[in-house]
């Protein structure tokens, strides 16, 4: 993404290019697939082991002021924890 942003800046192109949109779409699809698969595995585990109560904790500052290294900080902050929580809530209501 940085490579295409640099090229775009040198050519003084405004907005997002088709290549950047494709890269963003691919990443979003991968993240959504991972969320769906993870939540599905959690729900299947609960059903298989007769667990009928799933407790989700929520901490607003979970991604603030962490210090796990520069690269790991960037990867951790990009995890959409709110999406995981809402997906788990939806699946729990579905299989109640």
PDB file of N, CA and C in Angstrom:
ATOM      1  N   UNK A   1       0.826  -1.183   0.000  1.00  0.00           N
ATOM      2  CA  UNK A   1       0.000   0.000   0.000  1.00  0.00           C
ATOM      3  C   UNK A   1       0.877   1.255   0.000  1.00  0.00           C
ATOM      4  N   UNK A   2       1.966   1.222   0.775  1.00  0.00           N
ATOM      5  CA  UNK A   2       2.864   2.371   0.842  1.00  0.00           C
ATOM      6  C   UNK A   2       3.495   2.646  -0.521  1.00  0.00           C
ATOM      7  N   UNK A   3       3.813   1.599  -1.250  1.00  0.00           N
ATOM      8  CA  UNK A   3       4.415   1.747  -2.582  1.00  0.00           C
ATOM      9  C   UNK A   3       3.467   2.501  -3.514  1.00  0.00           C
ATOM     10  N   UNK A   4       2.194   2.092  -3.517  1.00  0.00           N
ATOM     11  CA  UNK A   4       1.228   2.733  -4.402  1.00  0.00           C
ATOM     12  C   UNK A   4       0.890   4.146  -3.937  1.00  0.00           C
ATOM     13  N   UNK A   5       0.917   4.384  -2.629  1.00  0.00           N
ATOM     14  CA  UNK A   5       0.686   5.722  -2.108  1.00  0.00           C
ATOM     15  C   UNK A   5       1.814   6.655  -2.537  1.00  0.00           C
ATOM     16  N   UNK A   6       3.054   6.157  -2.517  1.00  0.00           N
ATOM     17  CA  UNK A   6       4.198   6.959  -2.934  1.00  0.00           C
ATOM     18  C   UNK A   6       4.107   7.329  -4.414  1.00  0.00           C
ATOM     19  N   UNK A   7       3.764   6.361  -5.228  1.00  0.00           N
ATOM     20  CA  UNK A   7       3.615   6.615  -6.668  1.00  0.00           C
ATOM     21  C   UNK A   7       2.504   7.634  -6.911  1.00  0.00           C
ATOM     22  N   UNK A   8       1.397   7.453  -6.187  1.00  0.00           N
ATOM     23  CA  UNK A   8       0.260   8.359  -6.340  1.00  0.00           C
ATOM     24  C   UNK A   8       0.641   9.785  -5.940  1.00  0.00           C
ATOM     25  N   UNK A   9       1.406   9.938  -4.866  1.00  0.00           N
ATOM     26  CA  UNK A   9       1.835  11.261  -4.422  1.00  0.00           C
ATOM     27  C   UNK A   9       2.758  11.923  -5.436  1.00  0.00           C
ATOM     28  N   UNK A  10       3.666  11.144  -6.030  1.00  0.00           N
ATOM     29  CA  UNK A  10       4.580  11.692  -7.027  1.00  0.00           C
ATOM     30  C   UNK A  10       3.831  12.177  -8.268  1.00  0.00           C
ATOM     31  N   UNK A  11       2.742  11.490  -8.616  1.00  0.00           N
ATOM     32  CA  UNK A  11       1.957  11.867  -9.791  1.00  0.00           C
ATOM     33  C   UNK A  11       0.862  12.879  -9.447  1.00  0.00           C
ATOM     34  N   UNK A  12       0.785  13.234  -8.167  1.00  0.00           N
ATOM     35  CA  UNK A  12      -0.205  14.203  -7.679  1.00  0.00           C
ATOM     36  C   UNK A  12      -1.628  13.801  -8.009  1.00  0.00           C
ATOM     37  N   UNK A  13      -1.924  12.538  -7.773  1.00  0.00           N
ATOM     38  CA  UNK A  13      -3.271  12.018  -7.989  1.00  0.00           C
ATOM     39  C   UNK A  13      -4.055  12.177  -6.694  1.00  0.00           C
ATOM     40  N   UNK A  14      -5.251  12.701  -6.793  1.00  0.00           N
ATOM     41  CA  UNK A  14      -6.117  12.871  -5.625  1.00  0.00           C
ATOM     42  C   UNK A  14      -7.016  11.639  -5.474  1.00  0.00           C
ATOM     43  N   UNK A  15      -7.403  11.363  -4.263  1.00  0.00           N
ATOM     44  CA  UNK A  15      -8.313  10.243  -4.009  1.00  0.00           C
ATOM     45  C   UNK A  15      -7.573   8.916  -3.975  1.00  0.00           C
ATOM     46  N   UNK A  16      -8.336   7.842  -4.044  1.00  0.00           N
ATOM     47  CA  UNK A  16      -7.786   6.490  -3.959  1.00  0.00           C
ATOM     48  C   UNK A  16      -7.770   5.866  -5.351  1.00  0.00           C
ATOM     49  N   UNK A  17      -6.715   5.142  -5.657  1.00  0.00           N
ATOM     50  CA  UNK A  17      -6.601   4.511  -6.976  1.00  0.00           C
ATOM     51  C   UNK A  17      -7.293   3.147  -6.958  1.00  0.00           C
ATOM     52  N   UNK A  18      -7.477   2.590  -8.141  1.00  0.00           N
ATOM     53  CA  UNK A  18      -8.125   1.275  -8.234  1.00  0.00           C
ATOM     54  C   UNK A  18      -7.293   0.198  -7.557  1.00  0.00           C
ATOM     55  N   UNK A  19      -5.987   0.277  -7.685  1.00  0.00           N
ATOM     56  CA  UNK A  19      -5.097  -0.711  -7.069  1.00  0.00           C
ATOM     57  C   UNK A  19      -5.173  -0.620  -5.545  1.00  0.00           C
ATOM     58  N   UNK A  20      -5.188   0.598  -5.017  1.00  0.00           N
ATOM     59  CA  UNK A  20      -5.315   0.767  -3.574  1.00  0.00           C
ATOM     60  C   UNK A  20      -6.664   0.240  -3.086  1.00  0.00           C
ATOM     61  N   UNK A  21      -7.705   0.486  -3.837  1.00  0.00           N
ATOM     62  CA  UNK A  21      -9.027  -0.015  -3.463  1.00  0.00           C
ATOM     63  C   UNK A  21      -9.040  -1.539  -3.461  1.00  0.00           C
ATOM     64  N   UNK A  22      -8.374  -2.151  -4.427  1.00  0.00           N
ATOM     65  CA  UNK A  22      -8.313  -3.610  -4.493  1.00  0.00           C
ATOM     66  C   UNK A  22      -7.549  -4.185  -3.307  1.00  0.00           C
ATOM     67  N   UNK A  23      -6.443  -3.533  -2.937  1.00  0.00           N
ATOM     68  CA  UNK A  23      -5.658  -3.994  -1.789  1.00  0.00           C
ATOM     69  C   UNK A  23      -6.479  -3.880  -0.505  1.00  0.00           C
ATOM     70  N   UNK A  24      -7.173  -2.764  -0.343  1.00  0.00           N
ATOM     71  CA  UNK A  24      -8.003  -2.554   0.841  1.00  0.00           C
ATOM     72  C   UNK A  24      -9.141  -3.563   0.896  1.00  0.00           C
ATOM     73  N   UNK A  25      -9.776  -3.802  -0.247  1.00  0.00           N
ATOM     74  CA  UNK A  25     -10.880  -4.767  -0.305  1.00  0.00           C
ATOM     75  C   UNK A  25     -10.396  -6.169   0.040  1.00  0.00           C
ATOM     76  N   UNK A  26      -9.213  -6.542  -0.472  1.00  0.00           N
ATOM     77  CA  UNK A  26      -8.658  -7.862  -0.181  1.00  0.00           C
ATOM     78  C   UNK A  26      -8.378  -8.015   1.308  1.00  0.00           C
ATOM     79  N   UNK A  27      -7.787  -7.007   1.926  1.00  0.00           N
ATOM     80  CA  UNK A  27      -7.503  -7.061   3.359  1.00  0.00           C
ATOM     81  C   UNK A  27      -8.799  -7.155   4.171  1.00  0.00           C
ATOM     82  N   UNK A  28      -9.791  -6.349   3.814  1.00  0.00           N
ATOM     83  CA  UNK A  28     -11.065  -6.390   4.535  1.00  0.00           C
ATOM     84  C   UNK A  28     -11.734  -7.753   4.412  1.00  0.00           C
ATOM     85  N   UNK A  29     -11.668  -8.342   3.235  1.00  0.00           N
ATOM     86  CA  UNK A  29     -12.242  -9.677   3.045  1.00  0.00           C
ATOM     87  C   UNK A  29     -11.515 -10.715   3.885  1.00  0.00           C
ATOM     88  N   UNK A  30     -10.192 -10.611   3.968  1.00  0.00           N
ATOM     89  CA  UNK A  30      -9.419 -11.554   4.778  1.00  0.00           C
ATOM     90  C   UNK A  30      -9.755 -11.402   6.254  1.00  0.00           C
ATOM     91  N   UNK A  31      -9.869 -10.172   6.725  1.00  0.00           N
ATOM     92  CA  UNK A  31     -10.204  -9.931   8.129  1.00  0.00           C
ATOM     93  C   UNK A  31     -11.602 -10.443   8.443  1.00  0.00           C
ATOM     94  N   UNK A  32     -12.561 -10.159   7.563  1.00  0.00           N
ATOM     95  CA  UNK A  32     -13.930 -10.631   7.777  1.00  0.00           C
ATOM     96  C   UNK A  32     -14.003 -12.156   7.778  1.00  0.00           C
ATOM     97  N   UNK A  33     -13.252 -12.792   6.897  1.00  0.00           N
ATOM     98  CA  UNK A  33     -13.224 -14.252   6.860  1.00  0.00           C
ATOM     99  C   UNK A  33     -12.652 -14.811   8.159  1.00  0.00           C
ATOM    100  N   UNK A  34     -11.580 -14.197   8.641  1.00  0.00           N
ATOM    101  CA  UNK A  34     -10.970 -14.641   9.894  1.00  0.00           C
ATOM    102  C   UNK A  34     -11.935 -14.476  11.065  1.00  0.00           C
ATOM    103  N   UNK A  35     -12.640 -13.348  11.111  1.00  0.00           N
ATOM    104  CA  UNK A  35     -13.616 -13.117  12.179  1.00  0.00           C
ATOM    105  C   UNK A  35     -14.723 -14.150  12.125  1.00  0.00           C
ATOM    106  N   UNK A  36     -15.258 -14.386  10.935  1.00  0.00           N
ATOM    107  CA  UNK A  36     -16.340 -15.363  10.793  1.00  0.00           C
ATOM    108  C   UNK A  36     -15.890 -16.755  11.209  1.00  0.00           C
ATOM    109  N   UNK A  37     -14.712 -17.156  10.783  1.00  0.00           N
ATOM    110  CA  UNK A  37     -14.207 -18.491  11.101  1.00  0.00           C
ATOM    111  C   UNK A  37     -13.942 -18.641  12.607  1.00  0.00           C
ATOM    112  N   UNK A  38     -13.352 -17.630  13.206  1.00  0.00           N
ATOM    113  CA  UNK A  38     -13.050 -17.674  14.630  1.00  0.00           C
ATOM    114  C   UNK A  38     -14.324 -17.743  15.464  1.00  0.00           C
ATOM    115  N   UNK A  39     -15.276 -16.896  15.156  1.00  0.00           N
ATOM    116  CA  UNK A  39     -16.536 -16.894  15.901  1.00  0.00           C
ATOM    117  C   UNK A  39     -17.282 -18.211  15.712  1.00  0.00           C
ATOM    118  N   UNK A  40     -17.251 -18.734  14.509  1.00  0.00           N
ATOM    119  CA  UNK A  40     -17.916 -20.002  14.251  1.00  0.00           C
ATOM    120  C   UNK A  40     -17.285 -21.123  15.082  1.00  0.00           C
ATOM    121  N   UNK A  41     -15.973 -21.139  15.184  1.00  0.00           N
ATOM    122  CA  UNK A  41     -15.287 -22.160  15.985  1.00  0.00           C
ATOM    123  C   UNK A  41     -15.623 -22.021  17.467  1.00  0.00           C
ATOM    124  N   UNK A  42     -15.701 -20.799  17.953  1.00  0.00           N
ATOM    125  CA  UNK A  42     -16.057 -20.584  19.355  1.00  0.00           C
ATOM    126  C   UNK A  42     -17.459 -21.102  19.625  1.00  0.00           C
ATOM    127  N   UNK A  43     -18.402 -20.778  18.767  1.00  0.00           N
ATOM    128  CA  UNK A  43     -19.789 -21.220  18.947  1.00  0.00           C
ATOM    129  C   UNK A  43     -19.885 -22.731  18.826  1.00  0.00           C
ATOM    130  N   UNK A  44     -19.205 -23.327  17.857  1.00  0.00           N
ATOM    131  CA  UNK A  44     -19.229 -24.789  17.725  1.00  0.00           C
ATOM    132  C   UNK A  44     -18.653 -25.463  18.959  1.00  0.00           C
ATOM    133  N   UNK A  45     -17.579 -24.912  19.521  1.00  0.00           N
ATOM    134  CA  UNK A  45     -16.977 -25.461  20.740  1.00  0.00           C
ATOM    135  C   UNK A  45     -17.974 -25.398  21.893  1.00  0.00           C
ATOM    136  N   UNK A  46     -18.645 -24.269  22.024  1.00  0.00           N
ATOM    137  CA  UNK A  46     -19.631 -24.116  23.103  1.00  0.00           C
ATOM    138  C   UNK A  46     -20.783 -25.105  22.944  1.00  0.00           C
ATOM    139  N   UNK A  47     -21.278 -25.267  21.741  1.00  0.00           N
ATOM    140  CA  UNK A  47     -22.385 -26.196  21.504  1.00  0.00           C
ATOM    141  C   UNK A  47     -21.940 -27.630  21.762  1.00  0.00           C
ATOM    142  N   UNK A  48     -20.772 -27.990  21.270  1.00  0.00           N
ATOM    143  CA  UNK A  48     -20.275 -29.361  21.419  1.00  0.00           C
ATOM    144  C   UNK A  48     -20.040 -29.722  22.886  1.00  0.00           C
ATOM    145  N   UNK A  49     -19.614 -28.756  23.681  1.00  0.00           N
ATOM    146  CA  UNK A  49     -19.315 -29.011  25.093  1.00  0.00           C
ATOM    147  C   UNK A  49     -20.443 -28.579  26.030  1.00  0.00           C
ATOM    148  N   UNK A  50     -21.631 -28.357  25.501  1.00  0.00           N
ATOM    149  CA  UNK A  50     -22.811 -27.970  26.287  1.00  0.00           C
ATOM    150  C   UNK A  50     -22.558 -26.741  27.153  1.00  0.00           C
ATOM    151  N   UNK A  51     -21.925 -25.748  26.588  1.00  0.00           N
ATOM    152  CA  UNK A  51     -21.716 -24.470  27.267  1.00  0.00           C
ATOM    153  C   UNK A  51     -22.775 -23.513  26.733  1.00  0.00           C
ATOM    154  N   UNK A  52     -23.659 -23.074  27.600  1.00  0.00           N
ATOM    155  CA  UNK A  52     -24.773 -22.246  27.154  1.00  0.00           C
ATOM    156  C   UNK A  52     -24.669 -20.807  27.631  1.00  0.00           C
ATOM    157  N   UNK A  53     -23.562 -20.454  28.259  1.00  0.00           N
ATOM    158  CA  UNK A  53     -23.328 -19.069  28.667  1.00  0.00           C
ATOM    159  C   UNK A  53     -21.953 -18.647  28.177  1.00  0.00           C
ATOM    160  N   UNK A  54     -21.947 -17.616  27.374  1.00  0.00           N
ATOM    161  CA  UNK A  54     -20.696 -17.074  26.862  1.00  0.00           C
ATOM    162  C   UNK A  54     -20.571 -15.653  27.392  1.00  0.00           C
ATOM    163  N   UNK A  55     -19.531 -15.400  28.163  1.00  0.00           N
ATOM    164  CA  UNK A  55     -19.329 -14.087  28.765  1.00  0.00           C
ATOM    165  C   UNK A  55     -18.263 -13.343  27.984  1.00  0.00           C
ATOM    166  N   UNK A  56     -18.624 -12.154  27.521  1.00  0.00           N
ATOM    167  CA  UNK A  56     -17.698 -11.324  26.766  1.00  0.00           C
ATOM    168  C   UNK A  56     -17.342 -10.106  27.604  1.00  0.00           C
ATOM    169  N   UNK A  57     -16.079  -9.940  27.896  1.00  0.00           N
ATOM    170  CA  UNK A  57     -15.628  -8.741  28.581  1.00  0.00           C
ATOM    171  C   UNK A  57     -15.322  -7.660  27.562  1.00  0.00           C
ATOM    172  N   UNK A  58     -15.441  -6.425  27.990  1.00  0.00           N
ATOM    173  CA  UNK A  58     -15.140  -5.331  27.071  1.00  0.00           C
ATOM    174  C   UNK A  58     -14.371  -4.252  27.820  1.00  0.00           C
ATOM    175  N   UNK A  59     -13.266  -3.856  27.293  1.00  0.00           N
ATOM    176  CA  UNK A  59     -12.430  -2.823  27.870  1.00  0.00           C
ATOM    177  C   UNK A  59     -12.170  -1.796  26.780  1.00  0.00           C
ATOM    178  N   UNK A  60     -12.659  -0.582  26.987  1.00  0.00           N
ATOM    179  CA  UNK A  60     -12.520   0.458  25.953  1.00  0.00           C
ATOM    180  C   UNK A  60     -11.071   0.794  25.655  1.00  0.00           C
ATOM    181  N   UNK A  61     -10.200   0.642  26.632  1.00  0.00           N
ATOM    182  CA  UNK A  61      -8.813   1.038  26.465  1.00  0.00           C
ATOM    183  C   UNK A  61      -7.892  -0.144  26.170  1.00  0.00           C
ATOM    184  N   UNK A  62      -8.445  -1.238  25.670  1.00  0.00           N
ATOM    185  CA  UNK A  62      -7.652  -2.453  25.462  1.00  0.00           C
ATOM    186  C   UNK A  62      -6.513  -2.233  24.465  1.00  0.00           C
ATOM    187  N   UNK A  63      -6.712  -1.339  23.512  1.00  0.00           N
ATOM    188  CA  UNK A  63      -5.701  -1.146  22.487  1.00  0.00           C
ATOM    189  C   UNK A  63      -4.899   0.138  22.691  1.00  0.00           C
ATOM    190  N   UNK A  64      -5.112   0.826  23.802  1.00  0.00           N
ATOM    191  CA  UNK A  64      -4.397   2.070  24.069  1.00  0.00           C
ATOM    192  C   UNK A  64      -3.157   1.813  24.916  1.00  0.00           C
ATOM    193  N   UNK A  65      -2.132   2.531  24.629  1.00  0.00           N
ATOM    194  CA  UNK A  65      -0.900   2.542  25.421  1.00  0.00           C
ATOM    195  C   UNK A  65      -0.314   1.155  25.661  1.00  0.00           C
ATOM    196  N   UNK A  66      -0.355   0.311  24.652  1.00  0.00           N
ATOM    197  CA  UNK A  66       0.281  -0.993  24.767  1.00  0.00           C
ATOM    198  C   UNK A  66       1.706  -0.862  24.264  1.00  0.00           C
ATOM    199  N   UNK A  67       2.576  -1.718  24.714  1.00  0.00           N
ATOM    200  CA  UNK A  67       3.970  -1.652  24.283  1.00  0.00           C
ATOM    201  C   UNK A  67       4.457  -3.074  24.036  1.00  0.00           C
ATOM    202  N   UNK A  68       4.114  -3.607  22.865  1.00  0.00           N
ATOM    203  CA  UNK A  68       4.537  -4.965  22.506  1.00  0.00           C
ATOM    204  C   UNK A  68       5.420  -4.947  21.268  1.00  0.00           C
ATOM    205  N   UNK A  69       6.062  -3.840  21.040  1.00  0.00           N
ATOM    206  CA  UNK A  69       6.937  -3.707  19.874  1.00  0.00           C
ATOM    207  C   UNK A  69       6.240  -2.937  18.771  1.00  0.00           C
ATOM    208  N   UNK A  70       7.002  -2.301  17.945  1.00  0.00           N
ATOM    209  CA  UNK A  70       6.445  -1.425  16.920  1.00  0.00           C
ATOM    210  C   UNK A  70       5.560  -2.171  15.925  1.00  0.00           C
ATOM    211  N   UNK A  71       6.046  -3.280  15.398  1.00  0.00           N
ATOM    212  CA  UNK A  71       5.288  -4.039  14.398  1.00  0.00           C
ATOM    213  C   UNK A  71       4.063  -4.676  15.030  1.00  0.00           C
ATOM    214  N   UNK A  72       4.223  -5.268  16.207  1.00  0.00           N
ATOM    215  CA  UNK A  72       3.106  -5.917  16.873  1.00  0.00           C
ATOM    216  C   UNK A  72       2.047  -4.918  17.307  1.00  0.00           C
ATOM    217  N   UNK A  73       2.453  -3.732  17.721  1.00  0.00           N
ATOM    218  CA  UNK A  73       1.479  -2.693  18.070  1.00  0.00           C
ATOM    219  C   UNK A  73       0.590  -2.374  16.875  1.00  0.00           C
ATOM    220  N   UNK A  74       1.202  -2.217  15.705  1.00  0.00           N
ATOM    221  CA  UNK A  74       0.426  -1.887  14.516  1.00  0.00           C
ATOM    222  C   UNK A  74      -0.543  -3.005  14.165  1.00  0.00           C
ATOM    223  N   UNK A  75      -0.108  -4.252  14.273  1.00  0.00           N
ATOM    224  CA  UNK A  75      -0.984  -5.374  13.941  1.00  0.00           C
ATOM    225  C   UNK A  75      -2.104  -5.521  14.958  1.00  0.00           C
ATOM    226  N   UNK A  76      -1.809  -5.329  16.229  1.00  0.00           N
ATOM    227  CA  UNK A  76      -2.815  -5.509  17.269  1.00  0.00           C
ATOM    228  C   UNK A  76      -3.894  -4.436  17.203  1.00  0.00           C
ATOM    229  N   UNK A  77      -3.512  -3.201  16.942  1.00  0.00           N
ATOM    230  CA  UNK A  77      -4.481  -2.116  16.903  1.00  0.00           C
ATOM    231  C   UNK A  77      -5.423  -2.281  15.717  1.00  0.00           C
ATOM    232  N   UNK A  78      -5.001  -2.955  14.677  1.00  0.00           N
ATOM    233  CA  UNK A  78      -5.842  -3.147  13.499  1.00  0.00           C
ATOM    234  C   UNK A  78      -6.855  -4.271  13.647  1.00  0.00           C
ATOM    235  N   UNK A  79      -6.870  -4.972  14.774  1.00  0.00           N
ATOM    236  CA  UNK A  79      -7.847  -6.043  14.984  1.00  0.00           C
ATOM    237  C   UNK A  79      -9.184  -5.416  15.373  1.00  0.00           C
ATOM    238  N   UNK A  80     -10.249  -5.665  14.604  1.00  0.00           N
ATOM    239  CA  UNK A  80     -11.552  -5.061  14.901  1.00  0.00           C
ATOM    240  C   UNK A  80     -12.288  -5.843  16.001  1.00  0.00           C
ATOM    241  N   UNK A  81     -11.954  -5.554  17.256  1.00  0.00           N
ATOM    242  CA  UNK A  81     -12.514  -6.295  18.382  1.00  0.00           C
ATOM    243  C   UNK A  81     -14.019  -6.081  18.479  1.00  0.00           C
ATOM    244  N   UNK A  82     -14.501  -4.903  18.141  1.00  0.00           N
ATOM    245  CA  UNK A  82     -15.943  -4.638  18.165  1.00  0.00           C
ATOM    246  C   UNK A  82     -16.701  -5.540  17.199  1.00  0.00           C
ATOM    247  N   UNK A  83     -16.128  -5.802  16.027  1.00  0.00           N
ATOM    248  CA  UNK A  83     -16.772  -6.683  15.055  1.00  0.00           C
ATOM    249  C   UNK A  83     -16.844  -8.117  15.567  1.00  0.00           C
ATOM    250  N   UNK A  84     -15.787  -8.555  16.240  1.00  0.00           N
ATOM    251  CA  UNK A  84     -15.778  -9.911  16.802  1.00  0.00           C
ATOM    252  C   UNK A  84     -16.870 -10.030  17.850  1.00  0.00           C
ATOM    253  N   UNK A  85     -16.970  -9.030  18.703  1.00  0.00           N
ATOM    254  CA  UNK A  85     -17.984  -9.057  19.767  1.00  0.00           C
ATOM    255  C   UNK A  85     -19.400  -9.083  19.186  1.00  0.00           C
ATOM    256  N   UNK A  86     -19.676  -8.223  18.206  1.00  0.00           N
ATOM    257  CA  UNK A  86     -21.019  -8.176  17.629  1.00  0.00           C
ATOM    258  C   UNK A  86     -21.352  -9.471  16.882  1.00  0.00           C
ATOM    259  N   UNK A  87     -20.368 -10.074  16.226  1.00  0.00           N
ATOM    260  CA  UNK A  87     -20.594 -11.342  15.525  1.00  0.00           C
ATOM    261  C   UNK A  87     -20.902 -12.454  16.521  1.00  0.00           C
ATOM    262  N   UNK A  88     -20.164 -12.492  17.637  1.00  0.00           N
ATOM    263  CA  UNK A  88     -20.435 -13.500  18.666  1.00  0.00           C
ATOM    264  C   UNK A  88     -21.811 -13.295  19.285  1.00  0.00           C
ATOM    265  N   UNK A  89     -22.199 -12.052  19.522  1.00  0.00           N
ATOM    266  CA  UNK A  89     -23.536 -11.779  20.058  1.00  0.00           C
ATOM    267  C   UNK A  89     -24.609 -12.276  19.098  1.00  0.00           C
ATOM    268  N   UNK A  90     -24.418 -12.012  17.824  1.00  0.00           N
ATOM    269  CA  UNK A  90     -25.390 -12.455  16.812  1.00  0.00           C
ATOM    270  C   UNK A  90     -25.507 -13.975  16.776  1.00  0.00           C
ATOM    271  N   UNK A  91     -24.360 -14.668  16.773  1.00  0.00           N
ATOM    272  CA  UNK A  91     -24.393 -16.120  16.716  1.00  0.00           C
ATOM    273  C   UNK A  91     -24.973 -16.731  17.990  1.00  0.00           C
ATOM    274  N   UNK A  92     -24.709 -16.122  19.130  1.00  0.00           N
ATOM    275  CA  UNK A  92     -25.279 -16.622  20.381  1.00  0.00           C
ATOM    276  C   UNK A  92     -26.803 -16.507  20.370  1.00  0.00           C
ATOM    277  N   UNK A  93     -27.317 -15.381  19.873  1.00  0.00           N
ATOM    278  CA  UNK A  93     -28.770 -15.208  19.798  1.00  0.00           C
ATOM    279  C   UNK A  93     -29.368 -16.183  18.782  1.00  0.00           C
ATOM    280  N   UNK A  94     -28.626 -16.464  17.738  1.00  0.00           N
ATOM    281  CA  UNK A  94     -29.115 -17.375  16.700  1.00  0.00           C
ATOM    282  C   UNK A  94     -29.258 -18.810  17.213  1.00  0.00           C
ATOM    283  N   UNK A  95     -28.326 -19.238  18.074  1.00  0.00           N
ATOM    284  CA  UNK A  95     -28.327 -20.613  18.552  1.00  0.00           C
ATOM    285  C   UNK A  95     -28.823 -20.750  19.978  1.00  0.00           C
ATOM    286  N   UNK A  96     -29.527 -19.770  20.472  1.00  0.00           N
ATOM    287  CA  UNK A  96     -30.055 -19.795  21.838  1.00  0.00           C
ATOM    288  C   UNK A  96     -31.040 -20.892  22.046  1.00  0.00           C
TER     289      UNK A  96
END
